[in-house]
Coordinates of C-alpha atoms in Angstrom, one line a residue:
M1 CA 75.9 31.1 257.5
P2 CA 75.8 27.6 256.0
T3 CA 76.4 27.3 252.3
T4 CA 73.9 25.4 250.1
T5 CA 75.6 22.5 248.4
V6 CA 74.9 23.0 244.7
P7 CA 76.4 21.4 241.6
H8 CA 79.3 23.1 240.0
G9 CA 78.3 25.6 237.4
R10 CA 75.2 26.7 239.3
P11 CA 76.4 29.9 241.1
D12 CA 73.0 31.5 241.1
A13 CA 72.0 29.7 244.3
I14 CA 75.1 31.0 246.1
A15 CA 73.8 34.6 245.6
L16 CA 71.1 33.9 248.2
T17 CA 71.6 34.6 251.9
A18 CA 71.6 31.7 254.3
Q19 CA 68.1 32.5 255.5
E20 CA 66.9 32.7 251.9
R21 CA 68.4 29.3 251.2
E22 CA 66.6 27.9 254.2
V23 CA 63.3 29.3 252.8
L24 CA 64.0 28.0 249.3
Y25 CA 64.8 24.5 250.8
A26 CA 61.5 24.5 252.8
L27 CA 59.6 25.7 249.7
G28 CA 61.1 22.8 247.7
C29 CA 59.9 20.4 250.4
G30 CA 56.4 21.6 249.7
L31 CA 55.8 23.7 252.7
K32 CA 53.4 26.7 252.6
N33 CA 54.3 30.1 253.9
A34 CA 52.7 29.5 257.3
E35 CA 54.5 26.2 257.7
I36 CA 57.8 27.7 256.6
A37 CA 57.3 30.5 259.2
E38 CA 56.7 27.9 261.9
A39 CA 59.7 25.7 260.9
L40 CA 62.1 28.6 260.8
A41 CA 60.6 30.6 263.7
L42 CA 60.0 33.6 261.5
P43 CA 57.0 36.0 261.1
E44 CA 55.0 34.9 258.0
P45 CA 55.4 38.4 256.3
V46 CA 59.2 37.9 256.6
V47 CA 58.9 34.6 254.8
A48 CA 56.9 36.2 252.0
E49 CA 59.5 38.9 251.7
H50 CA 62.3 36.3 251.4
L51 CA 60.3 34.5 248.7
G52 CA 60.0 37.6 246.7
R53 CA 63.7 38.3 246.9
I54 CA 64.5 34.7 245.9
L55 CA 62.4 35.0 242.8
R56 CA 64.0 38.3 241.9
K57 CA 67.6 37.1 242.6
L58 CA 67.2 33.9 240.7
G59 CA 65.1 35.4 237.9
L60 CA 62.3 32.9 238.5
R61 CA 58.7 33.4 237.3
D62 CA 56.7 32.1 240.2
R63 CA 56.6 29.8 243.2
A64 CA 56.4 26.7 241.1
A65 CA 59.6 27.7 239.3
A66 CA 61.3 28.2 242.6
I67 CA 60.3 24.6 243.7
V68 CA 61.8 23.2 240.5
H69 CA 64.9 25.3 241.0
A70 CA 65.4 23.8 244.5
F71 CA 65.5 20.3 243.0
D72 CA 67.6 21.3 240.0
C73 CA 70.4 22.8 242.1
G74 CA 70.4 19.8 244.5
L75 CA 69.1 21.7 247.5
V76 CA 66.2 19.3 247.9
V77 CA 66.4 15.6 247.3
P78 CA 63.2 13.9 246.2
G79 CA 61.5 11.9 248.9
Q80 CA 63.3 13.7 251.8
G81 CA 61.3 16.1 253.9
P82 CA 62.2 19.4 255.6
R83 CA 63.7 17.8 258.6
R84 CA 65.6 15.0 256.9
Q85 CA 68.3 13.0 258.7
A86 CA 71.7 12.5 257.1
A87 CA 71.8 9.4 254.9
P88 CA 74.0 6.7 256.1
P89 CA 77.4 6.3 254.4
G90 CA 77.3 4.0 251.4
P91 CA 77.0 4.1 247.6
G92 CA 74.8 7.1 246.8
G93 CA 74.1 7.7 250.4
A94 CA 77.1 9.8 251.5
V95 CA 76.3 13.3 252.7
R96 CA 78.0 15.9 250.7
G97 CA 80.7 17.7 252.6
G98 CA 81.1 14.9 255.1
S99 CA 79.4 15.7 258.4
C100 CA 79.2 19.4 257.9
P101 CA 75.9 21.1 258.7
S102 CA 73.2 21.0 255.9
P103 CA 71.0 24.1 255.3
D104 CA 68.3 22.8 257.6
A105 CA 70.7 21.9 260.4
R106 CA 71.6 25.5 261.4
L107 CA 71.5 27.0 264.9
R108 CA 69.5 30.2 265.6
V109 CA 70.0 31.9 268.9
S110 CA 67.7 34.6 270.3
V111 CA 68.5 36.9 273.2
L112 CA 66.0 39.7 272.4
G113 CA 63.7 38.1 275.0
P114 CA 64.2 35.0 277.2
P115 CA 67.2 33.2 275.7
R116 CA 66.1 30.5 273.2
A117 CA 67.7 28.4 270.5
W118 CA 66.4 26.5 267.5
L119 CA 68.3 23.7 265.7
A120 CA 67.0 22.9 262.2
G121 CA 63.9 25.0 263.0
Q122 CA 63.2 23.0 266.2
P123 CA 63.5 24.5 269.7
V124 CA 66.3 23.0 271.8
D125 CA 67.1 23.0 275.5
I126 CA 70.0 25.3 276.3
G127 CA 70.3 24.3 279.9
P128 CA 70.3 26.1 283.2
V129 CA 70.6 29.9 283.5
R130 CA 74.4 30.1 283.8
Q131 CA 74.8 27.9 280.8
Q132 CA 72.3 30.1 278.9
A133 CA 74.3 33.2 280.0
V134 CA 77.5 31.7 278.6
L135 CA 75.7 31.1 275.2
A136 CA 74.3 34.6 275.3
A137 CA 77.8 36.1 276.0
L138 CA 79.1 34.3 272.9
A139 CA 76.1 35.3 270.9
L140 CA 76.6 39.0 271.8
S141 CA 80.2 38.8 270.9
A142 CA 79.6 37.5 267.3
G143 CA 82.7 37.9 265.2
R144 CA 85.3 37.7 268.0
S145 CA 86.5 35.2 270.5
V146 CA 85.7 35.6 274.2
S147 CA 88.3 34.6 276.7
R148 CA 87.7 32.4 279.7
Q149 CA 88.2 35.3 282.0
E150 CA 85.7 37.4 280.2
L151 CA 83.1 34.7 280.5
L152 CA 83.8 34.3 284.2
D153 CA 83.6 38.1 284.8
G154 CA 80.6 38.6 282.6
V155 CA 78.5 35.5 283.8
W156 CA 79.6 35.0 287.4
G157 CA 81.0 38.4 288.4
M158 CA 82.3 38.4 291.9
E159 CA 80.8 34.9 292.5
S160 CA 83.3 33.2 290.2
P161 CA 83.6 29.5 291.1
G162 CA 86.9 29.1 289.3
A163 CA 88.1 29.1 285.7
N164 CA 87.5 25.4 285.2
V165 CA 83.7 25.9 285.1
V166 CA 83.8 27.6 281.7
P167 CA 85.0 24.6 279.7
V168 CA 82.3 22.5 281.5
Y169 CA 79.5 24.8 280.3
V170 CA 81.0 25.1 276.8
Y171 CA 81.2 21.3 276.6
R172 CA 77.6 21.0 277.6
L173 CA 76.5 23.6 275.0
R174 CA 78.5 21.8 272.3
K175 CA 76.9 18.5 273.2
G176 CA 73.4 19.9 273.2
L177 CA 73.7 22.1 270.1
R178 CA 75.8 19.7 268.0
L179 CA 75.2 19.9 264.2
G180 CA 75.6 16.5 262.6
D181 CA 78.6 14.7 263.9
C182 CA 80.8 17.8 264.4
P183 CA 81.5 18.2 268.1
D184 CA 82.8 21.7 267.7
S185 CA 80.5 22.8 264.9
V186 CA 78.8 25.4 267.0
I187 CA 81.5 26.7 269.4
R188 CA 85.2 26.6 268.6
R189 CA 88.2 27.4 270.7
D190 CA 91.2 29.3 269.5
R191 CA 94.1 30.9 271.3
Y192 CA 92.0 33.9 272.3
G193 CA 89.1 32.0 273.8
Y194 CA 85.7 30.7 272.5
R195 CA 83.5 31.9 269.7
L196 CA 80.4 30.9 267.8
V197 CA 81.3 29.5 264.4
P198 CA 80.7 32.1 261.7
G199 CA 78.2 31.0 259.0
V200 CA 76.6 28.3 261.2
V201 CA 75.0 30.2 264.0
E202 CA 72.6 33.1 263.4
V203 CA 71.9 35.5 266.3
D204 CA 68.8 37.8 266.4
V205 CA 70.8 40.8 267.6
T206 CA 72.9 40.6 264.5
C207 CA 69.8 40.3 262.3
M208 CA 68.3 43.3 264.1
E209 CA 71.3 45.5 263.5
E210 CA 71.4 44.5 259.8
L211 CA 67.8 45.6 259.5
V212 CA 68.5 48.9 261.2
T213 CA 71.4 49.5 258.8
A214 CA 69.1 48.7 255.9
A215 CA 66.5 51.1 257.3
G216 CA 69.1 53.9 257.5
A217 CA 70.2 53.2 253.9
A218 CA 66.5 53.4 252.8
E219 CA 66.1 56.7 254.5
R220 CA 69.2 58.1 252.9
A221 CA 67.8 56.9 249.5
G222 CA 64.6 58.8 250.2
D223 CA 62.4 55.6 250.6
L224 CA 60.8 56.3 254.0
A225 CA 58.2 53.6 253.5
E226 CA 61.0 51.0 253.2
A227 CA 62.8 52.5 256.1
V228 CA 59.6 52.1 258.3
R229 CA 59.2 48.5 257.0
R230 CA 62.8 47.5 257.9
C231 CA 62.6 49.2 261.2
G232 CA 59.4 47.4 262.0
R233 CA 61.0 44.1 261.2
A234 CA 63.9 44.9 263.5
L235 CA 61.4 45.7 266.3
D236 CA 59.5 42.5 265.7
L237 CA 62.6 40.5 266.7
F238 CA 62.2 41.7 270.3
R239 CA 60.2 39.1 272.2
G240 CA 60.0 40.9 275.6
E241 CA 62.8 41.9 277.9
P242 CA 66.1 41.1 276.4
L243 CA 68.1 38.3 278.2
A244 CA 65.2 37.9 280.6
G245 CA 66.1 35.9 283.6
L246 CA 69.9 35.7 283.0
P247 CA 72.3 36.5 285.8
G248 CA 75.6 38.3 285.7
P249 CA 77.0 41.7 285.1
L250 CA 77.2 41.2 281.3
A251 CA 73.5 40.3 281.0
E252 CA 72.5 43.3 283.1
L253 CA 74.5 45.8 281.1
E254 CA 73.3 44.3 277.8
R255 CA 69.7 44.2 278.9
L256 CA 69.8 47.9 279.6
R257 CA 71.5 48.6 276.3
L258 CA 69.1 46.5 274.2
V259 CA 66.1 48.0 275.9
E260 CA 67.4 51.5 275.1
R261 CA 68.1 50.3 271.6
R262 CA 64.5 49.1 271.2
V263 CA 63.0 52.4 272.5
A264 CA 65.3 54.4 270.2
L265 CA 64.2 52.3 267.2
A266 CA 60.5 52.7 268.1
Q267 CA 61.0 56.5 268.2
R268 CA 62.8 56.5 264.9
K269 CA 60.1 54.5 263.3
A270 CA 57.4 56.9 264.6
Q271 CA 59.4 59.9 263.3
W272 CA 59.5 58.3 259.8
Q273 CA 55.8 57.5 260.0
L274 CA 55.0 61.1 260.8
R275 CA 57.0 62.3 257.9
L276 CA 55.0 60.0 255.7
G277 CA 51.8 61.4 257.1
R278 CA 50.9 58.1 258.8
V279 CA 50.0 59.9 262.0
A280 CA 47.6 57.3 263.4
D281 CA 50.2 54.6 263.1
A282 CA 52.8 56.8 264.9
I283 CA 50.3 57.5 267.7
A284 CA 49.5 53.9 268.2
G285 CA 53.1 52.9 268.5
L286 CA 54.1 55.8 270.7
S287 CA 51.1 55.3 273.0
A288 CA 52.2 51.7 273.7
L289 CA 55.8 52.8 274.1
A290 CA 54.7 55.6 276.6
L291 CA 52.9 53.0 278.7
E292 CA 56.1 50.9 278.9
Q293 CA 58.3 54.0 279.4
P294 CA 56.3 56.3 281.6
L295 CA 59.4 58.3 282.7
N296 CA 60.8 58.7 279.2
E297 CA 60.4 62.4 278.3
P298 CA 61.5 62.2 274.6
V299 CA 58.9 59.5 274.0
A300 CA 56.2 61.6 275.8
A301 CA 57.2 64.7 273.9
L302 CA 57.0 62.9 270.5
L303 CA 53.6 61.5 271.4
M304 CA 52.4 65.0 272.3
H305 CA 53.6 66.3 269.0
A306 CA 51.9 63.4 267.1
L307 CA 48.6 63.9 269.0
H308 CA 48.8 67.7 268.4
R309 CA 49.3 67.1 264.7
A310 CA 46.2 64.9 264.7
G311 CA 44.2 67.7 266.3
R312 CA 43.9 65.9 269.6
R313 CA 45.0 68.8 271.8
A314 CA 43.4 67.7 275.1
E315 CA 45.0 64.2 274.8
A316 CA 48.4 65.8 274.1
L317 CA 48.1 68.0 277.2
A318 CA 47.0 64.9 279.2
V319 CA 50.2 63.2 278.2
F320 CA 52.2 66.1 279.7
D321 CA 50.2 66.0 282.9
R322 CA 50.5 62.2 283.3
T323 CA 54.2 62.2 282.6
G324 CA 54.8 65.2 284.9
R325 CA 53.1 63.4 287.8
R326 CA 55.1 60.3 287.3
L327 CA 58.4 62.3 287.2
A328 CA 57.4 64.0 290.4
D329 CA 56.2 60.9 292.2
D330 CA 59.0 58.5 291.1
L331 CA 62.0 60.8 290.7
G332 CA 61.1 64.0 292.5
V333 CA 61.9 66.1 289.4
A334 CA 59.9 68.5 287.2
P335 CA 59.5 68.0 283.4
G336 CA 62.5 68.9 281.4
E337 CA 62.9 71.5 278.7
L338 CA 61.9 69.1 275.8
L339 CA 58.6 68.2 277.4
R340 CA 57.9 71.8 278.4
R341 CA 58.5 73.0 274.8
A342 CA 56.1 70.3 273.6
R343 CA 53.4 71.6 276.0
W344 CA 53.9 75.2 274.9
S345 CA 53.6 74.2 271.3
V346 CA 50.3 72.5 272.0
L347 CA 49.0 75.4 274.0
R348 CA 49.9 77.9 271.3
G349 CA 48.3 75.8 268.6
D350 CA 51.7 76.0 266.9
E351 CA 51.3 74.8 263.3
A352 CA 55.1 74.7 263.0
G353 CA 55.2 72.5 266.0
R354 CA 52.8 70.1 264.3
G355 CA 55.2 70.0 261.3
R356 CA 58.1 69.3 263.6
A357 CA 56.4 66.2 265.1
G358 CA 58.7 64.0 263.1
A359 CA 61.8 65.8 264.3
A360 CA 61.2 65.7 268.1

């Protein structure tokens, strides 16, 4: 993540995460929450959460104090807006740190849906699908270098046009996603291959996993409400089918993995909601998930338990019938043990089964 340039002796701003620094910068430029959300491609509630953490971390009283702090620490320069251009060299006009990226000139890559990228909060063209697939492969390998052969195998598979094609696509990505005057500020090459530059590029998959980890920590601490909130934020990062439209073996495998990840997270969130007694919320989420995953027996079983817990016995049994028909028609199989147990629990009016709804 980019580091905010602050005067020496002001370490408080360094305690902020890269995204919190971006929010603080936008706040200092006078943007409202909705405008910050649009500029940074974030949900508005996430912006509000960032602002709350900024105030707590920096010990600031309110929004006005945060704006003042953004100017005091040198993050915002008077008269320059949220999408400022680097000042030309000259007395008083040199950009601190040379041509290194400023907090508003950071690249965000999203693969939890059709591949997209934003530079300084603005969408950018990432080229044809093979080029997008190269960027996605690097984004999914955050923290390590990817060799030329790995990229060839993952993006082209058996249709490899030759090793020289990889540097061409990397060059185009560097050119289109350049930060400032740094030609290699986004993608660098080392002896092992290519990698996205740490601290400069933010990938939604990484953010999602960080939120999942935080949700697990909240559960272990006994704060299920926070666990649900974090898990919900992780699910909000999905914008449809992951890596939609990308060719190649890597995209296909990762697409399946990420879809399974999303389904598992949705189930986990519903289980926590049931433990909190938020049965209606759990039913709403599971009903939508069951429509997307009509052959997923664990999802159907959990939905049956949730409906049973809400006293909606007929609807719970209807879920079993509907899922059973789809399994027979599409796969030629009968419902498994998990789904049959859920049905027996409903038929018996099993109170214990209602209580186990969150543990399905």
